[in-house]
Structures are given as structure tokens and as C-alpha cells.
């Protein structure tokens, strides 16, 4: 996987309270590209952070329907991935996010 694709697959960390609880179980949450596959996400995390990945769970989050003065609108949906690292591996970059 070339370096350009790595930065297109991983869009950034997804920092929430639920993601902080997952980090305690050695799982880290990323926003990923809508066309990213599990093997691509795994290779991107291994290439970018230099850590061994045990598993990847990817899911699509649907946008919420919201009412406006002009009718009903729809927020944009996104894709996120829960990345489980191998035993003994951690991402120090996420320490401040917890």
C-alpha cells in the first residue's frame, strides 16, 4: 500500500467517551474513508503507527434526519473502524484523548 493511500484510508481518530472506554480494552477508533476495506485499514494502521493489528471491525454510521424550517434534512453519514491491537501494543498518540 502506497503512502498516499494510507492517508486517504485513515481520516483521523474518532474521539468520544465510548472510544475512550474501548481504548482501555486495546481498541482504537478511527474515521475511515467510505470505500476503505478491512485489509486496507489494517495495513494503514500498521504502516502509519508501526504496530501489530489483531483485528478490524468496520461499520457505517448513518446520518441523522433533522427537521429544519425548510423541511426535513439529512446529515452526512460516515464510516468508522474499531482497530484491536496485539497484546502489549498501545498507541501513545491516543493517551491525551482519554
PDB file of N, CA and C in Angstrom, residues 20-95:
ATOM      1  N   UNK A  20     -12.989   6.177  24.271  1.00  0.00           N
ATOM      2  CA  UNK A  20     -12.053   6.170  25.399  1.00  0.00           C
ATOM      3  C   UNK A  20     -12.186   4.885  26.196  1.00  0.00           C
ATOM      4  N   UNK A  21     -13.411   4.396  26.366  1.00  0.00           N
ATOM      5  CA  UNK A  21     -13.613   3.128  27.068  1.00  0.00           C
ATOM      6  C   UNK A  21     -13.063   1.964  26.247  1.00  0.00           C
ATOM      7  N   UNK A  22     -13.184   2.043  24.926  1.00  0.00           N
ATOM      8  CA  UNK A  22     -12.645   0.991  24.064  1.00  0.00           C
ATOM      9  C   UNK A  22     -11.123   0.976  24.113  1.00  0.00           C
ATOM     10  N   UNK A  23     -10.496   2.142  24.293  1.00  0.00           N
ATOM     11  CA  UNK A  23      -9.039   2.218  24.366  1.00  0.00           C
ATOM     12  C   UNK A  23      -8.505   1.461  25.571  1.00  0.00           C
ATOM     13  N   UNK A  24      -9.295   1.349  26.618  1.00  0.00           N
ATOM     14  CA  UNK A  24      -8.895   0.565  27.787  1.00  0.00           C
ATOM     15  C   UNK A  24      -8.820  -0.919  27.458  1.00  0.00           C
ATOM     16  N   UNK A  25      -9.562  -1.358  26.455  1.00  0.00           N
ATOM     17  CA  UNK A  25      -9.545  -2.755  26.001  1.00  0.00           C
ATOM     18  C   UNK A  25      -8.630  -2.939  24.798  1.00  0.00           C
ATOM     19  N   UNK A  26      -7.718  -1.974  24.585  1.00  0.00           N
ATOM     20  CA  UNK A  26      -6.735  -2.028  23.491  1.00  0.00           C
ATOM     21  C   UNK A  26      -7.389  -1.930  22.117  1.00  0.00           C
ATOM     22  N   UNK A  27      -8.534  -1.241  22.041  1.00  0.00           N
ATOM     23  CA  UNK A  27      -9.199  -0.966  20.772  1.00  0.00           C
ATOM     24  C   UNK A  27      -9.167   0.531  20.537  1.00  0.00           C
ATOM     25  N   UNK A  28      -8.888   0.924  19.309  1.00  0.00           N
ATOM     26  CA  UNK A  28      -8.821   2.338  18.962  1.00  0.00           C
ATOM     27  C   UNK A  28      -9.769   2.590  17.804  1.00  0.00           C
ATOM     28  N   UNK A  29     -10.437   3.743  17.816  1.00  0.00           N
ATOM     29  CA  UNK A  29     -11.482   4.041  16.844  1.00  0.00           C
ATOM     30  C   UNK A  29     -10.980   5.121  15.890  1.00  0.00           C
ATOM     31  N   UNK A  30     -11.150   4.868  14.601  1.00  0.00           N
ATOM     32  CA  UNK A  30     -10.747   5.800  13.557  1.00  0.00           C
ATOM     33  C   UNK A  30     -11.912   6.082  12.631  1.00  0.00           C
ATOM     34  N   UNK A  31     -11.979   7.297  12.125  1.00  0.00           N
ATOM     35  CA  UNK A  31     -12.851   7.580  10.985  1.00  0.00           C
ATOM     36  C   UNK A  31     -12.072   7.173   9.746  1.00  0.00           C
ATOM     37  N   UNK A  32     -12.728   6.456   8.858  1.00  0.00           N
ATOM     38  CA  UNK A  32     -12.049   5.953   7.665  1.00  0.00           C
ATOM     39  C   UNK A  32     -12.834   6.350   6.427  1.00  0.00           C
ATOM     40  N   UNK A  33     -12.201   6.207   5.282  1.00  0.00           N
ATOM     41  CA  UNK A  33     -12.836   6.531   4.010  1.00  0.00           C
ATOM     42  C   UNK A  33     -14.013   5.592   3.768  1.00  0.00           C
ATOM     43  N   UNK A  34     -14.986   6.076   3.041  1.00  0.00           N
ATOM     44  CA  UNK A  34     -16.201   5.282   2.816  1.00  0.00           C
ATOM     45  C   UNK A  34     -15.937   4.044   1.969  1.00  0.00           C
ATOM     46  N   UNK A  35     -14.853   4.036   1.194  1.00  0.00           N
ATOM     47  CA  UNK A  35     -14.542   2.877   0.349  1.00  0.00           C
ATOM     48  C   UNK A  35     -13.433   2.004   0.942  1.00  0.00           C
ATOM     49  N   UNK A  36     -13.040   2.263   2.193  1.00  0.00           N
ATOM     50  CA  UNK A  36     -11.956   1.510   2.826  1.00  0.00           C
ATOM     51  C   UNK A  36     -12.429   0.115   3.215  1.00  0.00           C
ATOM     52  N   UNK A  37     -11.578  -0.871   2.975  1.00  0.00           N
ATOM     53  CA  UNK A  37     -11.878  -2.256   3.352  1.00  0.00           C
ATOM     54  C   UNK A  37     -11.100  -2.602   4.621  1.00  0.00           C
ATOM     55  N   UNK A  38     -11.469  -3.701   5.263  1.00  0.00           N
ATOM     56  CA  UNK A  38     -10.794  -4.112   6.494  1.00  0.00           C
ATOM     57  C   UNK A  38      -9.300  -4.377   6.270  1.00  0.00           C
ATOM     58  N   UNK A  39      -8.895  -5.087   5.199  1.00  0.00           N
ATOM     59  CA  UNK A  39      -7.457  -5.288   4.986  1.00  0.00           C
ATOM     60  C   UNK A  39      -6.707  -3.965   4.739  1.00  0.00           C
ATOM     61  N   UNK A  40      -7.343  -3.026   4.053  1.00  0.00           N
ATOM     62  CA  UNK A  40      -6.713  -1.726   3.837  1.00  0.00           C
ATOM     63  C   UNK A  40      -6.535  -0.972   5.146  1.00  0.00           C
ATOM     64  N   UNK A  41      -7.542  -1.014   6.012  1.00  0.00           N
ATOM     65  CA  UNK A  41      -7.461  -0.333   7.299  1.00  0.00           C
ATOM     66  C   UNK A  41      -6.352  -0.949   8.137  1.00  0.00           C
ATOM     67  N   UNK A  42      -6.261  -2.268   8.141  1.00  0.00           N
ATOM     68  CA  UNK A  42      -5.226  -2.966   8.898  1.00  0.00           C
ATOM     69  C   UNK A  42      -3.836  -2.566   8.406  1.00  0.00           C
ATOM     70  N   UNK A  43      -3.630  -2.576   7.100  1.00  0.00           N
ATOM     71  CA  UNK A  43      -2.327  -2.207   6.542  1.00  0.00           C
ATOM     72  C   UNK A  43      -1.989  -0.748   6.818  1.00  0.00           C
ATOM     73  N   UNK A  44      -2.999   0.115   6.772  1.00  0.00           N
ATOM     74  CA  UNK A  44      -2.770   1.542   7.002  1.00  0.00           C
ATOM     75  C   UNK A  44      -2.330   1.807   8.442  1.00  0.00           C
ATOM     76  N   UNK A  45      -2.984   1.158   9.416  1.00  0.00           N
ATOM     77  CA  UNK A  45      -2.608   1.356  10.821  1.00  0.00           C
ATOM     78  C   UNK A  45      -1.214   0.786  11.071  1.00  0.00           C
ATOM     79  N   UNK A  46      -0.925  -0.389  10.512  1.00  0.00           N
ATOM     80  CA  UNK A  46       0.396  -0.985  10.697  1.00  0.00           C
ATOM     81  C   UNK A  46       1.482  -0.132  10.056  1.00  0.00           C
ATOM     82  N   UNK A  47       1.196   0.455   8.900  1.00  0.00           N
ATOM     83  CA  UNK A  47       2.192   1.279   8.219  1.00  0.00           C
ATOM     84  C   UNK A  47       2.385   2.624   8.913  1.00  0.00           C
ATOM     85  N   UNK A  48       1.306   3.231   9.364  1.00  0.00           N
ATOM     86  CA  UNK A  48       1.376   4.572   9.941  1.00  0.00           C
ATOM     87  C   UNK A  48       1.936   4.564  11.360  1.00  0.00           C
ATOM     88  N   UNK A  49       1.522   3.598  12.174  1.00  0.00           N
ATOM     89  CA  UNK A  49       1.927   3.574  13.574  1.00  0.00           C
ATOM     90  C   UNK A  49       2.991   2.534  13.883  1.00  0.00           C
ATOM     91  N   UNK A  50       3.219   1.582  12.968  1.00  0.00           N
ATOM     92  CA  UNK A  50       4.226   0.544  13.208  1.00  0.00           C
ATOM     93  C   UNK A  50       3.830  -0.432  14.295  1.00  0.00           C
ATOM     94  N   UNK A  51       2.550  -0.712  14.436  1.00  0.00           N
ATOM     95  CA  UNK A  51       2.044  -1.630  15.459  1.00  0.00           C
ATOM     96  C   UNK A  51       1.390  -2.829  14.793  1.00  0.00           C
ATOM     97  N   UNK A  52       1.331  -3.961  15.516  1.00  0.00           N
ATOM     98  CA  UNK A  52       0.690  -5.180  15.010  1.00  0.00           C
ATOM     99  C   UNK A  52      -0.796  -5.125  15.312  1.00  0.00           C
ATOM    100  N   UNK A  53      -1.622  -5.315  14.281  1.00  0.00           N
ATOM    101  CA  UNK A  53      -3.078  -5.259  14.422  1.00  0.00           C
ATOM    102  C   UNK A  53      -3.631  -6.679  14.483  1.00  0.00           C
ATOM    103  N   UNK A  54      -4.464  -6.941  15.493  1.00  0.00           N
ATOM    104  CA  UNK A  54      -5.118  -8.246  15.628  1.00  0.00           C
ATOM    105  C   UNK A  54      -6.395  -8.326  14.808  1.00  0.00           C
ATOM    106  N   UNK A  55      -7.214  -7.276  14.842  1.00  0.00           N
ATOM    107  CA  UNK A  55      -8.484  -7.331  14.132  1.00  0.00           C
ATOM    108  C   UNK A  55      -9.033  -5.955  13.850  1.00  0.00           C
ATOM    109  N   UNK A  56      -9.954  -5.916  12.889  1.00  0.00           N
ATOM    110  CA  UNK A  56     -10.606  -4.668  12.497  1.00  0.00           C
ATOM    111  C   UNK A  56     -12.098  -4.927  12.381  1.00  0.00           C
ATOM    112  N   UNK A  57     -12.881  -4.057  13.001  1.00  0.00           N
ATOM    113  CA  UNK A  57     -14.329  -4.084  12.839  1.00  0.00           C
ATOM    114  C   UNK A  57     -14.725  -2.756  12.218  1.00  0.00           C
ATOM    115  N   UNK A  58     -15.290  -2.801  11.031  1.00  0.00           N
ATOM    116  CA  UNK A  58     -15.691  -1.576  10.337  1.00  0.00           C
ATOM    117  C   UNK A  58     -17.205  -1.492  10.300  1.00  0.00           C
ATOM    118  N   UNK A  59     -17.728  -0.262  10.421  1.00  0.00           N
ATOM    119  CA  UNK A  59     -19.169  -0.075  10.374  1.00  0.00           C
ATOM    120  C   UNK A  59     -19.507   1.261   9.748  1.00  0.00           C
ATOM    121  N   UNK A  60     -20.687   1.325   9.183  1.00  0.00           N
ATOM    122  CA  UNK A  60     -21.193   2.553   8.586  1.00  0.00           C
ATOM    123  C   UNK A  60     -22.166   3.199   9.557  1.00  0.00           C
ATOM    124  N   UNK A  61     -21.964   4.490   9.805  1.00  0.00           N
ATOM    125  CA  UNK A  61     -22.857   5.245  10.670  1.00  0.00           C
ATOM    126  C   UNK A  61     -23.751   6.085   9.772  1.00  0.00           C
ATOM    127  N   UNK A  62     -25.038   5.864   9.874  1.00  0.00           N
ATOM    128  CA  UNK A  62     -25.971   6.597   9.024  1.00  0.00           C
ATOM    129  C   UNK A  62     -26.183   8.002   9.562  1.00  0.00           C
ATOM    130  N   UNK A  63     -26.394   8.948   8.655  1.00  0.00           N
ATOM    131  CA  UNK A  63     -26.638  10.322   9.052  1.00  0.00           C
ATOM    132  C   UNK A  63     -28.013  10.465   9.682  1.00  0.00           C
ATOM    133  N   UNK A  64     -28.109  11.389  10.626  1.00  0.00           N
ATOM    134  CA  UNK A  64     -29.381  11.601  11.314  1.00  0.00           C
ATOM    135  C   UNK A  64     -30.308  12.468  10.473  1.00  0.00           C
ATOM    136  N   UNK A  65     -31.587  12.198  10.581  1.00  0.00           N
ATOM    137  CA  UNK A  65     -32.599  13.036   9.950  1.00  0.00           C
ATOM    138  C   UNK A  65     -32.896  14.195  10.884  1.00  0.00           C
ATOM    139  N   UNK A  66     -32.849  15.395  10.364  1.00  0.00           N
ATOM    140  CA  UNK A  66     -33.082  16.591  11.172  1.00  0.00           C
ATOM    141  C   UNK A  66     -34.141  17.460  10.514  1.00  0.00           C
ATOM    142  N   UNK A  67     -34.998  18.053  11.332  1.00  0.00           N
ATOM    143  CA  UNK A  67     -36.009  18.979  10.832  1.00  0.00           C
ATOM    144  C   UNK A  67     -35.419  20.375  10.777  1.00  0.00           C
ATOM    145  N   UNK A  68     -35.744  21.085   9.736  1.00  0.00           N
ATOM    146  CA  UNK A  68     -35.342  22.483   9.619  1.00  0.00           C
ATOM    147  C   UNK A  68     -36.573  23.302   9.275  1.00  0.00           C
ATOM    148  N   UNK A  69     -36.384  24.589   9.166  1.00  0.00           N
ATOM    149  CA  UNK A  69     -37.502  25.462   8.795  1.00  0.00           C
ATOM    150  C   UNK A  69     -37.945  25.195   7.357  1.00  0.00           C
ATOM    151  N   UNK A  70     -37.055  24.619   6.573  1.00  0.00           N
ATOM    152  CA  UNK A  70     -37.346  24.379   5.159  1.00  0.00           C
ATOM    153  C   UNK A  70     -37.754  22.941   4.875  1.00  0.00           C
ATOM    154  N   UNK A  71     -37.996  22.160   5.904  1.00  0.00           N
ATOM    155  CA  UNK A  71     -38.398  20.771   5.707  1.00  0.00           C
ATOM    156  C   UNK A  71     -37.453  19.835   6.436  1.00  0.00           C
ATOM    157  N   UNK A  72     -37.332  18.635   5.917  1.00  0.00           N
ATOM    158  CA  UNK A  72     -36.514  17.618   6.543  1.00  0.00           C
ATOM    159  C   UNK A  72     -35.176  17.527   5.816  1.00  0.00           C
ATOM    160  N   UNK A  73     -34.098  17.498   6.590  1.00  0.00           N
ATOM    161  CA  UNK A  73     -32.763  17.362   6.020  1.00  0.00           C
ATOM    162  C   UNK A  73     -32.095  16.115   6.557  1.00  0.00           C
ATOM    163  N   UNK A  74     -30.961  15.768   5.987  1.00  0.00           N
ATOM    164  CA  UNK A  74     -30.231  14.575   6.390  1.00  0.00           C
ATOM    165  C   UNK A  74     -28.768  14.935   6.573  1.00  0.00           C
ATOM    166  N   UNK A  75     -28.250  14.640   7.765  1.00  0.00           N
ATOM    167  CA  UNK A  75     -26.824  14.834   7.997  1.00  0.00           C
ATOM    168  C   UNK A  75     -26.039  13.781   7.242  1.00  0.00           C
ATOM    169  N   UNK A  76     -24.795  14.089   6.969  1.00  0.00           N
ATOM    170  CA  UNK A  76     -23.946  13.182   6.216  1.00  0.00           C
ATOM    171  C   UNK A  76     -23.528  12.004   7.103  1.00  0.00           C
ATOM    172  N   UNK A  77     -23.547  10.808   6.556  1.00  0.00           N
ATOM    173  CA  UNK A  77     -23.089   9.623   7.266  1.00  0.00           C
ATOM    174  C   UNK A  77     -21.588   9.451   7.100  1.00  0.00           C
ATOM    175  N   UNK A  78     -21.005   8.503   7.844  1.00  0.00           N
ATOM    176  CA  UNK A  78     -19.576   8.259   7.748  1.00  0.00           C
ATOM    177  C   UNK A  78     -19.296   6.805   8.099  1.00  0.00           C
ATOM    178  N   UNK A  79     -18.044   6.392   7.927  1.00  0.00           N
ATOM    179  CA  UNK A  79     -17.614   5.037   8.224  1.00  0.00           C
ATOM    180  C   UNK A  79     -16.538   5.119   9.304  1.00  0.00           C
ATOM    181  N   UNK A  80     -16.619   4.222  10.275  1.00  0.00           N
ATOM    182  CA  UNK A  80     -15.586   4.187  11.299  1.00  0.00           C
ATOM    183  C   UNK A  80     -15.134   2.757  11.511  1.00  0.00           C
ATOM    184  N   UNK A  81     -13.952   2.622  12.115  1.00  0.00           N
ATOM    185  CA  UNK A  81     -13.373   1.303  12.323  1.00  0.00           C
ATOM    186  C   UNK A  81     -12.838   1.187  13.738  1.00  0.00           C
ATOM    187  N   UNK A  82     -13.127   0.061  14.368  1.00  0.00           N
ATOM    188  CA  UNK A  82     -12.555  -0.288  15.661  1.00  0.00           C
ATOM    189  C   UNK A  82     -11.367  -1.200  15.375  1.00  0.00           C
ATOM    190  N   UNK A  83     -10.171  -0.743  15.714  1.00  0.00           N
ATOM    191  CA  UNK A  83      -8.949  -1.485  15.440  1.00  0.00           C
ATOM    192  C   UNK A  83      -8.426  -2.054  16.755  1.00  0.00           C
ATOM    193  N   UNK A  84      -8.303  -3.381  16.824  1.00  0.00           N
ATOM    194  CA  UNK A  84      -7.773  -4.048  18.005  1.00  0.00           C
ATOM    195  C   UNK A  84      -6.304  -4.346  17.771  1.00  0.00           C
ATOM    196  N   UNK A  85      -5.453  -3.859  18.669  1.00  0.00           N
ATOM    197  CA  UNK A  85      -4.022  -4.101  18.563  1.00  0.00           C
ATOM    198  C   UNK A  85      -3.644  -5.392  19.269  1.00  0.00           C
ATOM    199  N   UNK A  86      -2.474  -5.929  18.917  1.00  0.00           N
ATOM    200  CA  UNK A  86      -1.978  -7.147  19.537  1.00  0.00           C
ATOM    201  C   UNK A  86      -1.682  -6.888  21.010  1.00  0.00           C
ATOM    202  N   UNK A  87      -1.599  -7.957  21.786  1.00  0.00           N
ATOM    203  CA  UNK A  87      -1.333  -7.838  23.221  1.00  0.00           C
ATOM    204  C   UNK A  87       0.011  -7.158  23.439  1.00  0.00           C
ATOM    205  N   UNK A  88       0.021  -6.191  24.346  1.00  0.00           N
ATOM    206  CA  UNK A  88       1.252  -5.476  24.655  1.00  0.00           C
ATOM    207  C   UNK A  88       1.486  -4.229  23.802  1.00  0.00           C
ATOM    208  N   UNK A  89       0.697  -4.030  22.763  1.00  0.00           N
ATOM    209  CA  UNK A  89       0.839  -2.866  21.881  1.00  0.00           C
ATOM    210  C   UNK A  89      -0.140  -1.787  22.318  1.00  0.00           C
ATOM    211  N   UNK A  90       0.307  -0.538  22.290  1.00  0.00           N
ATOM    212  CA  UNK A  90      -0.572   0.591  22.581  1.00  0.00           C
ATOM    213  C   UNK A  90      -0.219   1.735  21.634  1.00  0.00           C
ATOM    214  N   UNK A  91      -1.153   2.650  21.473  1.00  0.00           N
ATOM    215  CA  UNK A  91      -0.909   3.867  20.702  1.00  0.00           C
ATOM    216  C   UNK A  91      -0.766   5.013  21.680  1.00  0.00           C
ATOM    217  N   UNK A  92       0.436   5.557  21.784  1.00  0.00           N
ATOM    218  CA  UNK A  92       0.704   6.630  22.726  1.00  0.00           C
ATOM    219  C   UNK A  92      -0.002   7.909  22.300  1.00  0.00           C
ATOM    220  N   UNK A  93      -0.272   8.058  21.011  1.00  0.00           N
ATOM    221  CA  UNK A  93      -0.916   9.265  20.485  1.00  0.00           C
ATOM    222  C   UNK A  93      -2.318   9.431  21.052  1.00  0.00           C
ATOM    223  N   UNK A  94      -2.934   8.350  21.489  1.00  0.00           N
ATOM    224  CA  UNK A  94      -4.306   8.417  21.992  1.00  0.00           C
ATOM    225  C   UNK A  94      -4.344   8.646  23.491  1.00  0.00           C
ATOM    226  N   UNK A  95      -3.210   8.719  24.153  1.00  0.00           N
ATOM    227  CA  UNK A  95      -3.187   8.886  25.605  1.00  0.00           C
ATOM    228  C   UNK A  95      -3.830  10.193  26.033  1.00  0.00           C
TER     229      UNK A  95
END
